[in-house]
PDB file of C-alpha atoms and ligand atoms in Angstrom:
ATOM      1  CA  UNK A  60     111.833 108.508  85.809  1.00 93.00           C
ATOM      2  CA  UNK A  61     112.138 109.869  82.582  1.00 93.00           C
ATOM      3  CA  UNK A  62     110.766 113.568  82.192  1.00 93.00           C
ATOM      4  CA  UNK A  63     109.106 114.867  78.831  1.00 88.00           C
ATOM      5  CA  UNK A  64     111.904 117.317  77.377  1.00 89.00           C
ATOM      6  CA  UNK A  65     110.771 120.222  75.360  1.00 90.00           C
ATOM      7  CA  UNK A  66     112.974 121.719  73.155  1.00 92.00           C
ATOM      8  CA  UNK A  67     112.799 124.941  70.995  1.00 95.00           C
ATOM      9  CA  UNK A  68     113.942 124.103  67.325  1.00 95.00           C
ATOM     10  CA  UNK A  69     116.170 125.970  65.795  1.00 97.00           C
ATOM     11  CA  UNK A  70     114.243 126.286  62.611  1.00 98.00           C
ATOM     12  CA  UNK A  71     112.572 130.062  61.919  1.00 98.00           C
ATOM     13  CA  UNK A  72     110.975 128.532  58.187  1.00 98.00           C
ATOM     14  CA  UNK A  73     107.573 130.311  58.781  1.00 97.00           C
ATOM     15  CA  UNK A  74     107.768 132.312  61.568  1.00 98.00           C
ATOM     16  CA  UNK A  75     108.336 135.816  61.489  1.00 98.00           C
ATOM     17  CA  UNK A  76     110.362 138.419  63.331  1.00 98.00           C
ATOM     18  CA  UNK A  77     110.671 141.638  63.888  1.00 98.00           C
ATOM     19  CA  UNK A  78     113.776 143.442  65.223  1.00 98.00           C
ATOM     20  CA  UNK A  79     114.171 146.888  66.588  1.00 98.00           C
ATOM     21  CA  UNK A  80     117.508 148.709  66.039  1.00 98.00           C
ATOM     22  CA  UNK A  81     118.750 151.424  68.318  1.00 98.00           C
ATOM     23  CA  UNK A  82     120.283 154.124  66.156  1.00 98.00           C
ATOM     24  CA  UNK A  83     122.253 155.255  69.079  1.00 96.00           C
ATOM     25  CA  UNK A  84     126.009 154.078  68.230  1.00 96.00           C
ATOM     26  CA  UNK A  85     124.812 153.029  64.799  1.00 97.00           C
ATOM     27  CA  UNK A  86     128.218 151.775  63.489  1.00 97.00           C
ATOM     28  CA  UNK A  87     127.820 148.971  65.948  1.00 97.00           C
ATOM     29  CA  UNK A  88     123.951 148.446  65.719  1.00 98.00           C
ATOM     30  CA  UNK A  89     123.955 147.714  62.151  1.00 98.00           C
ATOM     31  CA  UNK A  90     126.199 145.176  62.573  1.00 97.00           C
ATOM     32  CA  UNK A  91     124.029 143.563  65.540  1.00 98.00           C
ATOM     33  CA  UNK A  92     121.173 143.821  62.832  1.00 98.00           C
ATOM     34  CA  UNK A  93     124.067 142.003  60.332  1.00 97.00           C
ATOM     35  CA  UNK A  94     124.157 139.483  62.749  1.00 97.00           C
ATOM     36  CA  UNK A  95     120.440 138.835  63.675  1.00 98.00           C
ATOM     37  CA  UNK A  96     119.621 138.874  60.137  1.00 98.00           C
ATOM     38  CA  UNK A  97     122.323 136.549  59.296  1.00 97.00           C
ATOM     39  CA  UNK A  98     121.187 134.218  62.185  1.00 98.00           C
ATOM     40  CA  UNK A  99     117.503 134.362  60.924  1.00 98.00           C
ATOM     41  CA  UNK A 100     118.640 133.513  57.088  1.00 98.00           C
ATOM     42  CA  UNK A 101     120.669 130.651  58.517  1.00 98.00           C
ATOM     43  CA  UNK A 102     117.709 129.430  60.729  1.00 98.00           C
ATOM     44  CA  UNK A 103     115.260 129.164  57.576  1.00 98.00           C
ATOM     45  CA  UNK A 104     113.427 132.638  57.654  1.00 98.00           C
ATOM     46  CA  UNK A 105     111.881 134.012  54.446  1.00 97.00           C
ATOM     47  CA  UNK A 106     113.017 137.352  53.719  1.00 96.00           C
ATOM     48  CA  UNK A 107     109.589 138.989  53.506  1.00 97.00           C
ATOM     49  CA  UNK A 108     109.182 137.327  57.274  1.00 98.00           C
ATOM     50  CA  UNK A 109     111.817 139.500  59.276  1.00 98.00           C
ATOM     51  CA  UNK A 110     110.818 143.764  59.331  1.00 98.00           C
ATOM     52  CA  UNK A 111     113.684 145.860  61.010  1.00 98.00           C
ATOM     53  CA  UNK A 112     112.167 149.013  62.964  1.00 98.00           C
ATOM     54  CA  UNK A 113     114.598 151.437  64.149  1.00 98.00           C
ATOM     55  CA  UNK A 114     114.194 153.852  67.520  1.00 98.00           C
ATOM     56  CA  UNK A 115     116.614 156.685  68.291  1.00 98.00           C
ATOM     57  CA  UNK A 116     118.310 155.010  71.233  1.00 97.00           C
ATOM     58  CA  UNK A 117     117.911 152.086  73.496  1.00 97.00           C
ATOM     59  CA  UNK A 118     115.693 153.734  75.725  1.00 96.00           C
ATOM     60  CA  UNK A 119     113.031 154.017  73.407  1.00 98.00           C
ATOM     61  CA  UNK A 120     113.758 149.599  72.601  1.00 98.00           C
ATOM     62  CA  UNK A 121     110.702 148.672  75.302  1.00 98.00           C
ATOM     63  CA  UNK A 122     107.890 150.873  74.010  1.00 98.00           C
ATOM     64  CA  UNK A 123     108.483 150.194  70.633  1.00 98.00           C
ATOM     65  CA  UNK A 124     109.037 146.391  70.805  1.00 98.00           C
ATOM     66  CA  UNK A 125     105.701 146.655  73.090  1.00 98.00           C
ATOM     67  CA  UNK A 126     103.742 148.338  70.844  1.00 98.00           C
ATOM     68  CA  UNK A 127     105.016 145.687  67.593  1.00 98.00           C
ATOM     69  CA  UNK A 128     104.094 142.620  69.781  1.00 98.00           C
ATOM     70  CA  UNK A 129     101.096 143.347  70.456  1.00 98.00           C
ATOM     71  CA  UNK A 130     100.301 143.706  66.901  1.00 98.00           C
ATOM     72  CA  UNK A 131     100.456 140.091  67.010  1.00 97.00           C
ATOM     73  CA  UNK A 132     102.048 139.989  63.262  1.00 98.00           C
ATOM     74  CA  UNK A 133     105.276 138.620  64.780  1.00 98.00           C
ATOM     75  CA  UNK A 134     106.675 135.269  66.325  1.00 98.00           C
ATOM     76  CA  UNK A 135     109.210 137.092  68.455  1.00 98.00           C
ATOM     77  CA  UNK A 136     110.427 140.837  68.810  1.00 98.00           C
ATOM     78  CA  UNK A 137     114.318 141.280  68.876  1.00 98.00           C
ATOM     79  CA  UNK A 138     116.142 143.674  70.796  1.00 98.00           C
ATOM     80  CA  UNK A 139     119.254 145.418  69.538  1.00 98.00           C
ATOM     81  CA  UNK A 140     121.551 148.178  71.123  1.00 98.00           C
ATOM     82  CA  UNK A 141     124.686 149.403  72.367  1.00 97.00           C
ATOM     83  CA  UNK A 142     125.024 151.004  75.619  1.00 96.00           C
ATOM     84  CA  UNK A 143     128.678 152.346  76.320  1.00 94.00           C
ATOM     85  CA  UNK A 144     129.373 153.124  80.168  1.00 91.00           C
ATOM     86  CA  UNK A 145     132.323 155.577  78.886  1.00 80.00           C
ATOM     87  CA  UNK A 146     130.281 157.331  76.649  1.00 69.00           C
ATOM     88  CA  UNK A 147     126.971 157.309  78.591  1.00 70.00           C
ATOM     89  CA  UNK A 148     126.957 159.826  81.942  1.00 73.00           C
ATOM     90  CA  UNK A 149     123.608 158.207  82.959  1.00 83.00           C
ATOM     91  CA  UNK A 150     124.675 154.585  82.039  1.00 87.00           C
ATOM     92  CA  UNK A 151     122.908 152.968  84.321  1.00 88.00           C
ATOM     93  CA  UNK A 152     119.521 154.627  83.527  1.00 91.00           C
ATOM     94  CA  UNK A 153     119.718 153.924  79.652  1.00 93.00           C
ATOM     95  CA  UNK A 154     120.843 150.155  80.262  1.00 93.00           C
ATOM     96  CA  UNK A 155     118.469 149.505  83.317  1.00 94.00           C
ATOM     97  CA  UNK A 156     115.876 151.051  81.834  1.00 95.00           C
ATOM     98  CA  UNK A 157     116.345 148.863  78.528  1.00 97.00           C
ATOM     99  CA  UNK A 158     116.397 145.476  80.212  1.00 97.00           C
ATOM    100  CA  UNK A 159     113.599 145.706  82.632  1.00 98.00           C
ATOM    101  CA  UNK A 160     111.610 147.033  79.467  1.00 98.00           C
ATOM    102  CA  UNK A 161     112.183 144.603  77.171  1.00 98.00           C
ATOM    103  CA  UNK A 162     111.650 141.632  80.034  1.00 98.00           C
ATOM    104  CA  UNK A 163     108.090 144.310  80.414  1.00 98.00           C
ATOM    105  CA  UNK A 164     107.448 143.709  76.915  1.00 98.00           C
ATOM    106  CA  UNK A 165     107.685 139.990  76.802  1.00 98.00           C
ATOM    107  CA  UNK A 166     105.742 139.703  80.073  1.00 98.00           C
ATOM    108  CA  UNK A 167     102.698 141.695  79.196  1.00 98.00           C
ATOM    109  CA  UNK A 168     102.051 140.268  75.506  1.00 98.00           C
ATOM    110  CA  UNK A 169     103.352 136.604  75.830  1.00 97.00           C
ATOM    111  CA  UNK A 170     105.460 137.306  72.505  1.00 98.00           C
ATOM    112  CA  UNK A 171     108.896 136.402  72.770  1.00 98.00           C
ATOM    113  CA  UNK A 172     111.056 139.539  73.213  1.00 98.00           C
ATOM    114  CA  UNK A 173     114.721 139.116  73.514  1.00 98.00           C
ATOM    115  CA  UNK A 174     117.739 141.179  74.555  1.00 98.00           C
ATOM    116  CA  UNK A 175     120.646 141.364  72.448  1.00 98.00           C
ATOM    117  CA  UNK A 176     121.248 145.454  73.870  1.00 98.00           C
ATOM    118  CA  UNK A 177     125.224 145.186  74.880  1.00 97.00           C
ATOM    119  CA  UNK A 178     126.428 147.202  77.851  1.00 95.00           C
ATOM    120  CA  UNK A 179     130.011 147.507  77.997  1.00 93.00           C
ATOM    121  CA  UNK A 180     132.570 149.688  79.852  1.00 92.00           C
ATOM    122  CA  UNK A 181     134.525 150.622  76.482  1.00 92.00           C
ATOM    123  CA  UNK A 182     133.817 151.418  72.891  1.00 92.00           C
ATOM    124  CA  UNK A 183     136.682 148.047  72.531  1.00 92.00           C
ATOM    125  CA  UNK A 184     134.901 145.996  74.424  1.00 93.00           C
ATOM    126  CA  UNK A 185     131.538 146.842  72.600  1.00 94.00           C
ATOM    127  CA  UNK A 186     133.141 146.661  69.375  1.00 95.00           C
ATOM    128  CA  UNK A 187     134.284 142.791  70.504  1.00 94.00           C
ATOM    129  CA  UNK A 188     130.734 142.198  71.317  1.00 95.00           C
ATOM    130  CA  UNK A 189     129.355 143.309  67.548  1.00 96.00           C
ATOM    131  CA  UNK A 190     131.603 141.099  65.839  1.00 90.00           C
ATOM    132  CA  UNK A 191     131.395 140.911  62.027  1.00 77.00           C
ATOM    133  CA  UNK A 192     132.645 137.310  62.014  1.00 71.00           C
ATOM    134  CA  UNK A 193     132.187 135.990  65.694  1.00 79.00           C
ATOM    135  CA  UNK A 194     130.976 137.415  68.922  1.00 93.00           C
ATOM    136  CA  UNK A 195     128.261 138.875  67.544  1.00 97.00           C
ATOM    137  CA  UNK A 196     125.376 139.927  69.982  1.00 98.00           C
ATOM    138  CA  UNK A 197     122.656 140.283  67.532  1.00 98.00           C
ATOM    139  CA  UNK A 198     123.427 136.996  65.831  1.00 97.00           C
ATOM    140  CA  UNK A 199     122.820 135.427  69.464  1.00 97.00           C
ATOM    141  CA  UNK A 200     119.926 136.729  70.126  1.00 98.00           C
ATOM    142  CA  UNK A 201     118.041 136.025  66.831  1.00 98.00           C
ATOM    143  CA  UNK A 202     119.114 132.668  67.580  1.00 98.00           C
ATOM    144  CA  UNK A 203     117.385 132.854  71.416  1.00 98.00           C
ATOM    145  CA  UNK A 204     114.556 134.200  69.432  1.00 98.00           C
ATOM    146  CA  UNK A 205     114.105 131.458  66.950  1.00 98.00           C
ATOM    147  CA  UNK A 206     114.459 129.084  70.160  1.00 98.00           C
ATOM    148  CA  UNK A 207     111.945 130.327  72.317  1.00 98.00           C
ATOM    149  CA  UNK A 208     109.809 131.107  69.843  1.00 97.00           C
ATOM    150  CA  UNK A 209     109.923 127.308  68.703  1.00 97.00           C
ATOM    151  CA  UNK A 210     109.639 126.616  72.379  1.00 96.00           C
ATOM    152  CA  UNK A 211     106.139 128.501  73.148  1.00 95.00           C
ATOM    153  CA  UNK A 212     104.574 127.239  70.125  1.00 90.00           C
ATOM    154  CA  UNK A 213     105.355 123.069  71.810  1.00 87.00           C
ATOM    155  CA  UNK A 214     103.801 124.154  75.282  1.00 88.00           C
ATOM    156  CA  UNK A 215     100.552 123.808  73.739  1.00 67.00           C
ATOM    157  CA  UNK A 216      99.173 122.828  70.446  1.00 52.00           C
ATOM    158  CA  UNK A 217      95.623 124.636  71.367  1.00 46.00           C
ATOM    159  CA  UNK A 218      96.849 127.279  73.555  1.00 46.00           C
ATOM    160  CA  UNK A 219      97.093 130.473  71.754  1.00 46.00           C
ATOM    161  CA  UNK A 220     100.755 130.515  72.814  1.00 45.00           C
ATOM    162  CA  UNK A 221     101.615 128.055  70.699  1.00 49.00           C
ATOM    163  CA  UNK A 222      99.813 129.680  67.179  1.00 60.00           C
ATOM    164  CA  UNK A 223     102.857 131.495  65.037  1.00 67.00           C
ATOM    165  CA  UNK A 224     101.800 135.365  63.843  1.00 73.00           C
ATOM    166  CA  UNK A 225     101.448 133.619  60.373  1.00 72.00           C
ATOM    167  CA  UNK A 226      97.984 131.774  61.794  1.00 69.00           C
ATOM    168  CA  UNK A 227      97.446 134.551  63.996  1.00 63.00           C
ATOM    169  CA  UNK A 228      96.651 136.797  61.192  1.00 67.00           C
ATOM    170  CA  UNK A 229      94.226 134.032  59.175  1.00 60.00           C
TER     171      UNK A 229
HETATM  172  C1  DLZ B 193     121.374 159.919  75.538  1.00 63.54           C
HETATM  173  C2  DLZ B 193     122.032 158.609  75.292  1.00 63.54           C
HETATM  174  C3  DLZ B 193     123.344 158.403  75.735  1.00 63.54           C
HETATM  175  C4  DLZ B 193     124.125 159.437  76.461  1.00 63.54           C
HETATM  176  N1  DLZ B 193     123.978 157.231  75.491  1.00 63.54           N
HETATM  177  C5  DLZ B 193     123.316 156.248  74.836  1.00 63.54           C
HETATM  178  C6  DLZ B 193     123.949 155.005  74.590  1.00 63.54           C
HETATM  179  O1  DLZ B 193     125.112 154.757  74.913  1.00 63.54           O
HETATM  180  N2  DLZ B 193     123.231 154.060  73.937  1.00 63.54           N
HETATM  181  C7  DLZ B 193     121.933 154.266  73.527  1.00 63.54           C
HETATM  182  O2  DLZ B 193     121.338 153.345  72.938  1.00 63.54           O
HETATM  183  N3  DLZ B 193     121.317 155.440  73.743  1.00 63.54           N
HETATM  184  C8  DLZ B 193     121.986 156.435  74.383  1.00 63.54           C
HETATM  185  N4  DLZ B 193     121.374 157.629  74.607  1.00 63.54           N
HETATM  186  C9  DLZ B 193     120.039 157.858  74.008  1.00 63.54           C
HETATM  187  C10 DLZ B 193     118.871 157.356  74.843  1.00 63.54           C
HETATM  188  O3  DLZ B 193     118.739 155.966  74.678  1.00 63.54           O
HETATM  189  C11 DLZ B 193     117.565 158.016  74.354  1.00 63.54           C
HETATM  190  O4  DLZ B 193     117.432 157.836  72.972  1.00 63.54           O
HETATM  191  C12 DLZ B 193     117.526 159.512  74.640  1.00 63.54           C
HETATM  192  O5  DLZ B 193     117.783 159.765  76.001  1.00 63.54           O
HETATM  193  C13 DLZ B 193     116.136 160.095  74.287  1.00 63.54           C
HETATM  194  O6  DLZ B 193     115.134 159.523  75.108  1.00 63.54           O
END
């Protein structure tokens, strides 16, 4: 037996994205946005196709990548933050809170929402995860976006799942 593979394409030429930046730690969240926007470019994406949103601090990620899915302007919704255990007293709140959010947000619209939110025990170890040349979070997760993005459109050709924001809006 043989089994029907589906792959999502790394190709983001007419789709559109939308990422939300965490201004919390902001030397290291603009280069996550670097990154993402860097991945996006690479992957085909028209300039006027990717809309940055920025939220005070990862907490406030889910809502706001809720609320700008369910617009239904975008292909996928990506996630970008920096969480610091050292720095944070109530780590575990900001971070947990984050991730079971975002994996909300995804759930309850069907848009593609991804997580490129680092959690890390030092501001070294976060800095090695925002990498300006490699290692670089937000550049990974644009490129899980542009995947599963791809991806959801090939699960159905008629099921709305599988129209890009681009027809959605027509
Ligand atoms: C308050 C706080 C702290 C202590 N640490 C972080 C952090 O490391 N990373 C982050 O993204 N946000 C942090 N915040 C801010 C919260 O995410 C949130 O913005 C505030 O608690 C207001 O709701």
């Amino acid at each position: 037996m043989e089994p029907k593979i589906h792959n999502g394409a790394l190709n983001a030429k007419g789709l559109r994205f939308a990422i939300v930046e965490s201004r919390w730690n902001e030397l290291l969240t603009s280069r996550l946005a670097s990154g993402a926007v860097d991945a996006l470019e690479r992957l085909g994406a028209g300039e006027a196709d990717v809309e940055i949103f920025k939220v005070p601090g990862s907490f406030e990620i889910p809502l706001a990548a809720k609320r700008i899915a369910e617009t239904g302007r975008f292909d996928a919704v990506i996630c970008l933050g920096v969480v610091i255990r050292g720095e944070t007293p109530h780590f575990d709140f900001v971070a947990g809170e984050a991730a079971g959010g975002i994996s909300q947000a995804a759930l309850s619209t069907g848009v593609p929402v991804v997580f490129g939110v680092v959690t890390a025990d030092t501001v070294e170890q976060a800095t090695n995860r925002c990498g300006v040349k490699s290692g670089n979070k937000g550049y990974e997760a644009a490129m899980a976006a542009v995947e599963i993005a791809n991806l959801l459109k090939a699960v159905g050709e008629d099921d709305s799942v599988g129209v890009t924001a681009r027809q959605h809006a027509v």
